[in-house]
CSV table of C-alpha atoms in Angstrom, one decimal:
chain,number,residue,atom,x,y,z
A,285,UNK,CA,133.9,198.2,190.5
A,286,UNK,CA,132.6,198.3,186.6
A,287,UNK,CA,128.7,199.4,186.4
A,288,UNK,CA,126.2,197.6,184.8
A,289,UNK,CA,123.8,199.1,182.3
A,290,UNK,CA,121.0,197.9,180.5
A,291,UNK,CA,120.3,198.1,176.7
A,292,UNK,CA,117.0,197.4,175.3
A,293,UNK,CA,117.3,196.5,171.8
A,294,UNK,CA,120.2,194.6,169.6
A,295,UNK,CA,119.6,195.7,165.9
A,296,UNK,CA,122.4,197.6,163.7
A,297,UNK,CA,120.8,200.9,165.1
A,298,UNK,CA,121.3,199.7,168.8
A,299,UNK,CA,125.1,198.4,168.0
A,300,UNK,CA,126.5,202.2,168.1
A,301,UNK,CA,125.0,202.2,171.9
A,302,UNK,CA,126.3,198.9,172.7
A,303,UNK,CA,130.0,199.3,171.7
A,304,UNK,CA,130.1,203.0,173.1
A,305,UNK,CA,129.0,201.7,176.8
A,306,UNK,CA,131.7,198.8,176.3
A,307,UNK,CA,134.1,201.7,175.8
A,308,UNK,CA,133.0,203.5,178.6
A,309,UNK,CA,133.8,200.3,180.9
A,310,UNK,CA,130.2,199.7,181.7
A,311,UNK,CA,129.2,195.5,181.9
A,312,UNK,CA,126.5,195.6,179.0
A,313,UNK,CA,123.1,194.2,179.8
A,314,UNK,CA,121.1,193.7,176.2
A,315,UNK,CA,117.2,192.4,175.7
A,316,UNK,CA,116.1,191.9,172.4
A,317,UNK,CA,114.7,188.8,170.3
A,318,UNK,CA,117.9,186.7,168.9
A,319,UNK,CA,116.6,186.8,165.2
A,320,UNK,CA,118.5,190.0,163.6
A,321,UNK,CA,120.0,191.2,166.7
A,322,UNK,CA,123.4,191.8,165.3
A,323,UNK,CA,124.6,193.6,169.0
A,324,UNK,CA,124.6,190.0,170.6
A,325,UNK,CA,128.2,189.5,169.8
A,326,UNK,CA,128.8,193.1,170.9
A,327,UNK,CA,127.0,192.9,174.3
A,328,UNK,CA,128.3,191.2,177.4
A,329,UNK,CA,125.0,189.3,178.5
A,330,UNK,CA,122.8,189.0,176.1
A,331,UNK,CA,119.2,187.8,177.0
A,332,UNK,CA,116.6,186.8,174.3
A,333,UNK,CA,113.8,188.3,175.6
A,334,UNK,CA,111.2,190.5,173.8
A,335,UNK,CA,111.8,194.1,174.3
A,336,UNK,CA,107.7,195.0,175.0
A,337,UNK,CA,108.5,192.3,178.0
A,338,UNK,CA,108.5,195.1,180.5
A,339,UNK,CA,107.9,193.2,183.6
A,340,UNK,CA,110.6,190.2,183.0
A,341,UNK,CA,113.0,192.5,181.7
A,342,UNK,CA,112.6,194.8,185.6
A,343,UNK,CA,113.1,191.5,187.6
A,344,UNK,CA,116.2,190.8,185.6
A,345,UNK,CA,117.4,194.1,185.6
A,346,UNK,CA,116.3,194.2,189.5
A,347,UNK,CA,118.4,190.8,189.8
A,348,UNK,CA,121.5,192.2,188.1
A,349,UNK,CA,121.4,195.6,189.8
A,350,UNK,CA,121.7,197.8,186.8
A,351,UNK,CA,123.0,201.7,187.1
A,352,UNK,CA,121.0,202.8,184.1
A,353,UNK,CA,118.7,201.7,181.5
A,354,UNK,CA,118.6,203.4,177.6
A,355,UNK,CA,118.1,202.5,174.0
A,356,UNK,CA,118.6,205.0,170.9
A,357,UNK,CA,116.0,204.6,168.1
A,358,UNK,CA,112.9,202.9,169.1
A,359,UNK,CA,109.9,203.8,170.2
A,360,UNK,CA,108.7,200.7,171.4
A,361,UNK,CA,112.3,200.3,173.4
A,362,UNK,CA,111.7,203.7,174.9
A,363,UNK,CA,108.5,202.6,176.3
A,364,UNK,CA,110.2,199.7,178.0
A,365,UNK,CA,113.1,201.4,179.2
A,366,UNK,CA,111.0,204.2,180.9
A,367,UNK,CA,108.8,201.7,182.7
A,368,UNK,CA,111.7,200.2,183.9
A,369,UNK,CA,113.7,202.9,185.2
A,370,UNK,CA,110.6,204.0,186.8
A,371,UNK,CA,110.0,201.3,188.6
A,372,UNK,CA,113.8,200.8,189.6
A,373,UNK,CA,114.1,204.5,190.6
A,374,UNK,CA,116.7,205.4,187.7
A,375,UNK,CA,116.7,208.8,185.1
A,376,UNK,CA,114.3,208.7,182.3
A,377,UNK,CA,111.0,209.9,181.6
A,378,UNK,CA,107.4,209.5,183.4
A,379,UNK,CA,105.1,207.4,181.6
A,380,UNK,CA,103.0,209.9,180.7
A,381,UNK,CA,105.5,211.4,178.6
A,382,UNK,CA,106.4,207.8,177.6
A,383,UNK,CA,102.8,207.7,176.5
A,384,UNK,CA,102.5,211.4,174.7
A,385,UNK,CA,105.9,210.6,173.0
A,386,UNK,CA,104.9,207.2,171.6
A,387,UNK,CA,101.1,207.9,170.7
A,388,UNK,CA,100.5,210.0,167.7
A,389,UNK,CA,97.0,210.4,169.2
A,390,UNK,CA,97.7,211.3,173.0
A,391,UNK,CA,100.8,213.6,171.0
A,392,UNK,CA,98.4,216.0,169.2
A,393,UNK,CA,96.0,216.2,171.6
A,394,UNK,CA,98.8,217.2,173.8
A,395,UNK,CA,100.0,219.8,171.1
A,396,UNK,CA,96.7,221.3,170.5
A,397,UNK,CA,96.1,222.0,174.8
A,398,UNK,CA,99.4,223.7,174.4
A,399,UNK,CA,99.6,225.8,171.3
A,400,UNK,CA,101.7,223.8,169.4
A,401,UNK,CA,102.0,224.3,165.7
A,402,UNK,CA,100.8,220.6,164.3
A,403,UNK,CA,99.1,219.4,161.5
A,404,UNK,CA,94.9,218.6,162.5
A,405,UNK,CA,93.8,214.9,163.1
A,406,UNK,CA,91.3,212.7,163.4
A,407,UNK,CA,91.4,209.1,165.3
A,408,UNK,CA,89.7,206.2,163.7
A,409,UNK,CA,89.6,202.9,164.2
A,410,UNK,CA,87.8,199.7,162.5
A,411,UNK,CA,84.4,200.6,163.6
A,412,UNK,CA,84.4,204.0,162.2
A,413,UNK,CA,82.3,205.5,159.5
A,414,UNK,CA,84.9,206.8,157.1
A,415,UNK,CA,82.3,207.5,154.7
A,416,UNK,CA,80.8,210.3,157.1
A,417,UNK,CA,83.7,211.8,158.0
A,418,UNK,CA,84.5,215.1,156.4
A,419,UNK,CA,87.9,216.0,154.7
A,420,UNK,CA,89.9,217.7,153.3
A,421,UNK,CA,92.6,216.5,150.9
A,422,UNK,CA,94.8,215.8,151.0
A,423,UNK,CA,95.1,214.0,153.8
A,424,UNK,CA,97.7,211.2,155.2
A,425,UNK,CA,96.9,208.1,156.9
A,426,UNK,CA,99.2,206.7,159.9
A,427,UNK,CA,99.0,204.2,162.5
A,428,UNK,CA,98.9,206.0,166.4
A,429,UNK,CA,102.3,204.1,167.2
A,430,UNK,CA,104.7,202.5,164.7
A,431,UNK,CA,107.5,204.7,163.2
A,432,UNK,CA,109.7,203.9,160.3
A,433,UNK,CA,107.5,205.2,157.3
A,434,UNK,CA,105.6,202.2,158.7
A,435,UNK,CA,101.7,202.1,156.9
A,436,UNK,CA,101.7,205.9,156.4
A,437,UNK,CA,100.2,206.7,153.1
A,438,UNK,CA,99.1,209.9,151.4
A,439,UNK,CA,95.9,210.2,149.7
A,440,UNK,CA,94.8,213.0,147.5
A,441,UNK,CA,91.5,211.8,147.3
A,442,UNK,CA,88.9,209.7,149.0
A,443,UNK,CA,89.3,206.8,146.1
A,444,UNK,CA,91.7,204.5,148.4
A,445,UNK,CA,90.8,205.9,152.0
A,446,UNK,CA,89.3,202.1,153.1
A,447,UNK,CA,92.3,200.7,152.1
A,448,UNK,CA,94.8,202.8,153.2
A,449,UNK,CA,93.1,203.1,156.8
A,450,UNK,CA,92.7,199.1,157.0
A,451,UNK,CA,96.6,198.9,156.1
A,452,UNK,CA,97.3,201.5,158.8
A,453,UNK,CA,95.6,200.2,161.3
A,454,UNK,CA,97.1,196.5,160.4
A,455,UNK,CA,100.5,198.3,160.5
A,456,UNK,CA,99.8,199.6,164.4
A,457,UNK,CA,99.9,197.5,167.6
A,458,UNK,CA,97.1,199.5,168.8
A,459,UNK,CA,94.7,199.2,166.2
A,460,UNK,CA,93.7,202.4,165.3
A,461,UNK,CA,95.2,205.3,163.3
A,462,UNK,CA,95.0,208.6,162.5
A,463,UNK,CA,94.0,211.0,159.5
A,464,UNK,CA,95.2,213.9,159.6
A,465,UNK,CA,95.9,217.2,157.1
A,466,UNK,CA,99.3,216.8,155.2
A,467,UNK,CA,101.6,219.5,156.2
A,468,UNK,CA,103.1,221.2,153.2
A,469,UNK,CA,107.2,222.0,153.5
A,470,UNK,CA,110.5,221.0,153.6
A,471,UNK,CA,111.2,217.8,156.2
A,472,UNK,CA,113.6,218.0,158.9
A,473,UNK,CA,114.0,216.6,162.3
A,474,UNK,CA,116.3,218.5,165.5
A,475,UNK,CA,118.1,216.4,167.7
A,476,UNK,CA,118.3,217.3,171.2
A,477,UNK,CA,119.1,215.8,175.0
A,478,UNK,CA,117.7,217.1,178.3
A,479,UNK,CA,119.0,216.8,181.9
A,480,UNK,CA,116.9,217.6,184.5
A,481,UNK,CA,114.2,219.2,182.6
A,482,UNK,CA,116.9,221.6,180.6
A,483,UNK,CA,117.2,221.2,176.8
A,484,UNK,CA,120.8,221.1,175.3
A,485,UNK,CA,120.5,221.9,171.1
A,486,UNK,CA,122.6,219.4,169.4
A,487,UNK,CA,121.9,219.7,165.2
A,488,UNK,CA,118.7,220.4,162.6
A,489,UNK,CA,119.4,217.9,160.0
A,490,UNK,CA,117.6,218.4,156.5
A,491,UNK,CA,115.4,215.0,155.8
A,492,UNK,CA,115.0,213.4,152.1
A,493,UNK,CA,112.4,210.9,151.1
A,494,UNK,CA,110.7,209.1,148.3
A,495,UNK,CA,107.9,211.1,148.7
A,496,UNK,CA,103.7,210.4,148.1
A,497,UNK,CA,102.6,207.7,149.3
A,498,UNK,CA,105.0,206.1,151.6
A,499,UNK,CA,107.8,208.8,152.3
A,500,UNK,CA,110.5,206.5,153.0
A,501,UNK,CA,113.8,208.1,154.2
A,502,UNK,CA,115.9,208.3,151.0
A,503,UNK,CA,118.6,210.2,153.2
A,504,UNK,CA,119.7,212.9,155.9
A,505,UNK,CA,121.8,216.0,155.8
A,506,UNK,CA,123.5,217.4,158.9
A,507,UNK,CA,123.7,220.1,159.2
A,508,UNK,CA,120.7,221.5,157.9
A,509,UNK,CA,121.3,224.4,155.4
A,510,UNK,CA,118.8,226.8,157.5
A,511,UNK,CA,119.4,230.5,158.3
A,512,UNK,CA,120.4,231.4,161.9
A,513,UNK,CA,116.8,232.8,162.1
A,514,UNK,CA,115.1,229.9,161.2
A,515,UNK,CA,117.1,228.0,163.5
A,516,UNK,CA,116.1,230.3,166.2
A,517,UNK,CA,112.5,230.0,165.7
A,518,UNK,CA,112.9,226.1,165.3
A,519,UNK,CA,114.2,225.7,168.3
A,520,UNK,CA,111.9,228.1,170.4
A,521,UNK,CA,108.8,225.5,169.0
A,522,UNK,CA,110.8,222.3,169.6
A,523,UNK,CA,112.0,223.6,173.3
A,524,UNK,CA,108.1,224.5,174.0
A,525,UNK,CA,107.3,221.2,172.3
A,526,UNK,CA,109.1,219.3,175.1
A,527,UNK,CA,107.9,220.6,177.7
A,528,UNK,CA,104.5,220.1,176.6
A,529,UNK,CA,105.1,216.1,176.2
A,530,UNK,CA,107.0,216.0,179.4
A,531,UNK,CA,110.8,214.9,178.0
A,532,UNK,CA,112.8,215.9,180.6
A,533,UNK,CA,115.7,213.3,180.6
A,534,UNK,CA,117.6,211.8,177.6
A,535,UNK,CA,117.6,212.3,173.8
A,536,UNK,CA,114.6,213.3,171.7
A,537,UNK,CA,113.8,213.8,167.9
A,538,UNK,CA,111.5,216.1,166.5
A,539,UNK,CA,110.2,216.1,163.1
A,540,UNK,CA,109.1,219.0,161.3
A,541,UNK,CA,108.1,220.6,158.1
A,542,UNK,CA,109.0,224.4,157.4
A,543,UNK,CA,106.2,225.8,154.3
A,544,UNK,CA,107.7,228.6,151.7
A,545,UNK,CA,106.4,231.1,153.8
A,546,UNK,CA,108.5,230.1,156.8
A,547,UNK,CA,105.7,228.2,158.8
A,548,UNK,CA,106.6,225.5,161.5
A,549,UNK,CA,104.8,222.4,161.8
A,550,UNK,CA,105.5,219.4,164.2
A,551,UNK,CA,105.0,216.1,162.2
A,552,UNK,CA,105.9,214.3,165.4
A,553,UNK,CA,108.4,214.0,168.5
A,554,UNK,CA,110.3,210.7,169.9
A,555,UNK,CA,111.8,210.6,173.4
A,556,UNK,CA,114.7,208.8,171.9
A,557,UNK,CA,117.8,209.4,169.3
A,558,UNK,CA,116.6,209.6,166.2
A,559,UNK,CA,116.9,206.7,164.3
A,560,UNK,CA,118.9,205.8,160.5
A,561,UNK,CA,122.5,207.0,162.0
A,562,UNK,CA,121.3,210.5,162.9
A,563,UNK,CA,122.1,210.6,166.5
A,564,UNK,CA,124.8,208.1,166.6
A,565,UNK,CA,126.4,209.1,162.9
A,566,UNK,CA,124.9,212.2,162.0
A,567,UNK,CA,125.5,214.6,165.0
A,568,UNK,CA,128.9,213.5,166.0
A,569,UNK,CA,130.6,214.1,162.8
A,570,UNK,CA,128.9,217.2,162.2
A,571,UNK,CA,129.0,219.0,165.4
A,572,UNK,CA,132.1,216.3,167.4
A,573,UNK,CA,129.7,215.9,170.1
A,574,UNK,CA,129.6,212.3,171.4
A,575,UNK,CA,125.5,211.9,171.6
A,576,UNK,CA,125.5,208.7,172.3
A,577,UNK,CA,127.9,209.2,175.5
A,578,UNK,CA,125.6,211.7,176.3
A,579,UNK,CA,122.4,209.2,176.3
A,580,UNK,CA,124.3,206.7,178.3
A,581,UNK,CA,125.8,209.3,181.1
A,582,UNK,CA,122.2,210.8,181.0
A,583,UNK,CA,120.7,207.0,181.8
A,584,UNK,CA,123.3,206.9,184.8
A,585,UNK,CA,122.2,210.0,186.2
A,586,UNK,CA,125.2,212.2,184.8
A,587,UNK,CA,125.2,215.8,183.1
A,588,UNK,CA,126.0,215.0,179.4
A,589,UNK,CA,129.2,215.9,178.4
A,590,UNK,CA,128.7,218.1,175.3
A,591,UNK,CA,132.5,219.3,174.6
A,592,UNK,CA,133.5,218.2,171.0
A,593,UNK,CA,135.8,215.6,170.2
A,594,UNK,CA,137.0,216.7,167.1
A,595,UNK,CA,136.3,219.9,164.6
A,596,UNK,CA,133.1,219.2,162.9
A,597,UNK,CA,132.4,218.4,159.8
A,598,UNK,CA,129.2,218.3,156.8
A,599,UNK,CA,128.2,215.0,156.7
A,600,UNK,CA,125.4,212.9,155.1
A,601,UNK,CA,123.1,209.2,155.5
A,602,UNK,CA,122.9,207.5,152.5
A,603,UNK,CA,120.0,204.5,152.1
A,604,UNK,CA,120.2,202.5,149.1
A,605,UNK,CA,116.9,201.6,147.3
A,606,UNK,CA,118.4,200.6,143.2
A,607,UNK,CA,121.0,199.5,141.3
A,608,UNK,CA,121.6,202.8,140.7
A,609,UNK,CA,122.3,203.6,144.3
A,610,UNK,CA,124.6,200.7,144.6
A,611,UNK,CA,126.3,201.7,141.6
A,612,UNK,CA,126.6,205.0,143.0
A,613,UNK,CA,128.2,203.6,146.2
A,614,UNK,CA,130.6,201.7,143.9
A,615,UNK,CA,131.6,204.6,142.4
A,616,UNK,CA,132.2,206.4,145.7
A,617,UNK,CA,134.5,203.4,146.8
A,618,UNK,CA,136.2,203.2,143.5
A,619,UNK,CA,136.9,207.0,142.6
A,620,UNK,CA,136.6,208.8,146.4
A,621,UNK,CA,137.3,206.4,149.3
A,622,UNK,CA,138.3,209.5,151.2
A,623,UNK,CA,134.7,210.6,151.4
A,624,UNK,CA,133.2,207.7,152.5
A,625,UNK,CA,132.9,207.5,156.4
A,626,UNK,CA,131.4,204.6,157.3
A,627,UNK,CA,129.2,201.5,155.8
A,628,UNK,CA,126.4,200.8,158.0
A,629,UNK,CA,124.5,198.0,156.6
A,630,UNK,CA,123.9,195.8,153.0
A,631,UNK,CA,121.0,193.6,152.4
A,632,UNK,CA,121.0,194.0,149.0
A,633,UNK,CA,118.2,191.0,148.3
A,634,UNK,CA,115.9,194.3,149.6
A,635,UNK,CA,117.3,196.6,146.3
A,636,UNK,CA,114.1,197.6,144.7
A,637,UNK,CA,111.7,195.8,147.4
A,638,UNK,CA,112.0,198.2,149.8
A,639,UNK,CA,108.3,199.4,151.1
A,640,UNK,CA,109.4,200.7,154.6
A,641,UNK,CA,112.3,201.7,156.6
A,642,UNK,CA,113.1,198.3,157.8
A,643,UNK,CA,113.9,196.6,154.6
A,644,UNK,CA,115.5,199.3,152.6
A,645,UNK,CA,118.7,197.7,150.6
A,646,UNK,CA,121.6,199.2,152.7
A,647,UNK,CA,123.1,202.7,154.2
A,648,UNK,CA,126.3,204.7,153.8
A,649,UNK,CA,127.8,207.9,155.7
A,650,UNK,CA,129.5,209.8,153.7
A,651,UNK,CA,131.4,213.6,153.9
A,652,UNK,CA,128.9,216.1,152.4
């Protein structure tokens, strides 16, 4: 008798997800609003629902008798699917890991009880005296829980700080945000999935953006061109890391900055794949290791399967932003097909509108 799973979530980044459990012979239960959900053709049932709908989405999922619940991506999802598979008795997280993997707040206070290398904060919220507050610049301003390069800015001064804190807070469903020193270094993030409390490495991918003030994700490498040492050291932070925020089942994605002088700092850490193709692009054509398998037989209360598929190979996310970059992507298509991998998505009425990760003009994978 085929199991049913549940998906929470129905954009381009959940399609990977969708079409893999298909594959696997699992009946595919998705929640997600209709408008942009480009995995309702993909899923079996399909049911319009907000994803931050925890309680209708656990009677459904109750009704239906799911297996396993997952999403790859999304913070908000994660929250969801957690709460569910909680209350259903399935894998997943507690939710207070859900809660110091999704709050930026509850995260470094987290870090700084445990020793973990991460950059100083301070929560504010509209009723704060920014005026009085002492800093040190410079500083960047984020809301406590959106992702996505969503109303981050970095300010090198006080000049713009009201504004910049009023858009952050706007940006966050919570309402309050964080200040907090900027961490100086090179950006990566190190994808990972646990089982039972134990950590499996997967990849370090090397992270580009368009830097001060929104750092938008131009683009990823996998893998990361890192030393074995560094590696080593990386993962001894980001295996402490998890253990202090309590991630013991599924995928996670840590973000990082390594200084000139070889010091670690944890930006921040999702209990979830990381989003923009990494963990369902990124790390299976660079290491042939099916993550996204791995989520689902995680979810359904299986080891992951971590054998490679196939001989690994350098590969690289490509978001579009210009003309130029379309051009570029032209080019590629024109002169070498045999690099391109896969085209993930176009909305070129974004190309040079883009202010965040949602609206940027397209994304390509292509052989590094």
């Amino acid at each position: 008798m085929r199991k049913h799973l549940a998906i929470i979530g129905a954009s381009y980044l959940q399609l990977p997800l969708i079409e893999k459990a298909k594959e696997l012979d699992y009946v595919t239960h998705v929640f997600a609003w209709r408008e942009n959900a480009v995995g309702e053709a993909a899923a079996d049932h399909f049911y319009p629902i907000s994803i931050v709908e925890k309680d209708e989405i656990l009677e459904k999922c109750r009704e239906i008798g799911i297996c396993g619940i997952c999403t790859i991506a999304s913070d908000l999802a994660a929250v969801t699917v957690n709460y569910v598979a909680n209350a259903l008795g399935l894998p997943g997280n507690s939710m207070q890991a859900t809660l110091l993997s999704t709050n930026k707040h509850e995260m470094r206070k987290a870090f700084q009880r445990r020793g973990d290398p991460s950059p100083a904060s301070l929560l504010v919220d509209e009723s704060t005296q920014l005026d009085a507050l002492q800093l040190r610049f410079p500083v960047i301003v984020k809301p406590t829980d959106r992702s996505g390069s969503r109303g981050i800015y970095k300010l090198d001064s006080r000049e713009h700080l009201r504004e910049a804190v009023a858009a952050a807070l706007s940006a966050g469903f919570e309402k309050k945000a964080l200040i907090e020193e900027f961490a100086q270094g090179e950006e990566y993030s190190v994808e990972y999935i646990s089982y039972h409390g134990e950590h499996h490495f997967l990849a370090m991918t090397q992270k580009f953006t368009t830097g001060a003030p929104h750092f938008i994700e131009t683009g990823h490498l996998e893998p990361a061109p890192v030393d074995d040492e560094t590696l080593n050291r990386v993962r001894q932070v980001v295996e402490h890391a998890l253990d202090t925020l309590g991630l013991e089942n599924g995928a996670s994605h840590s973000e990082l900055k390594i200084d000139s002088d070889g010091t670690i700092r944890i930006i921040e850490i999702g209990g979830r794949m990381g989003g923009d193709c990494i963990g369902s692009d990124l790390v299976y054509y660079s290491t042939g290791i099916d993550f996204t398998r791995a989520v689902i037989q995680v979810a359904c209360g299986e080891a992951p399967d971590l054998r490679p598929t196939h001989p690994p190979q350098s590969a690289r996310v490509v978001f579009l932003f210009t003309q130029q970059d379309l051009e570029e992507y032209r080019r590629l298509c024109r002169e070498e097909p045999e690099r391109l991998l896969r085209l993930v998505d176009l909305h070129l009425e974004f190309l040079g509108k883009s202010t965040d990760s949602s609206n940027r003009a397209g994304c390509y994978i292509v052989r590094a």
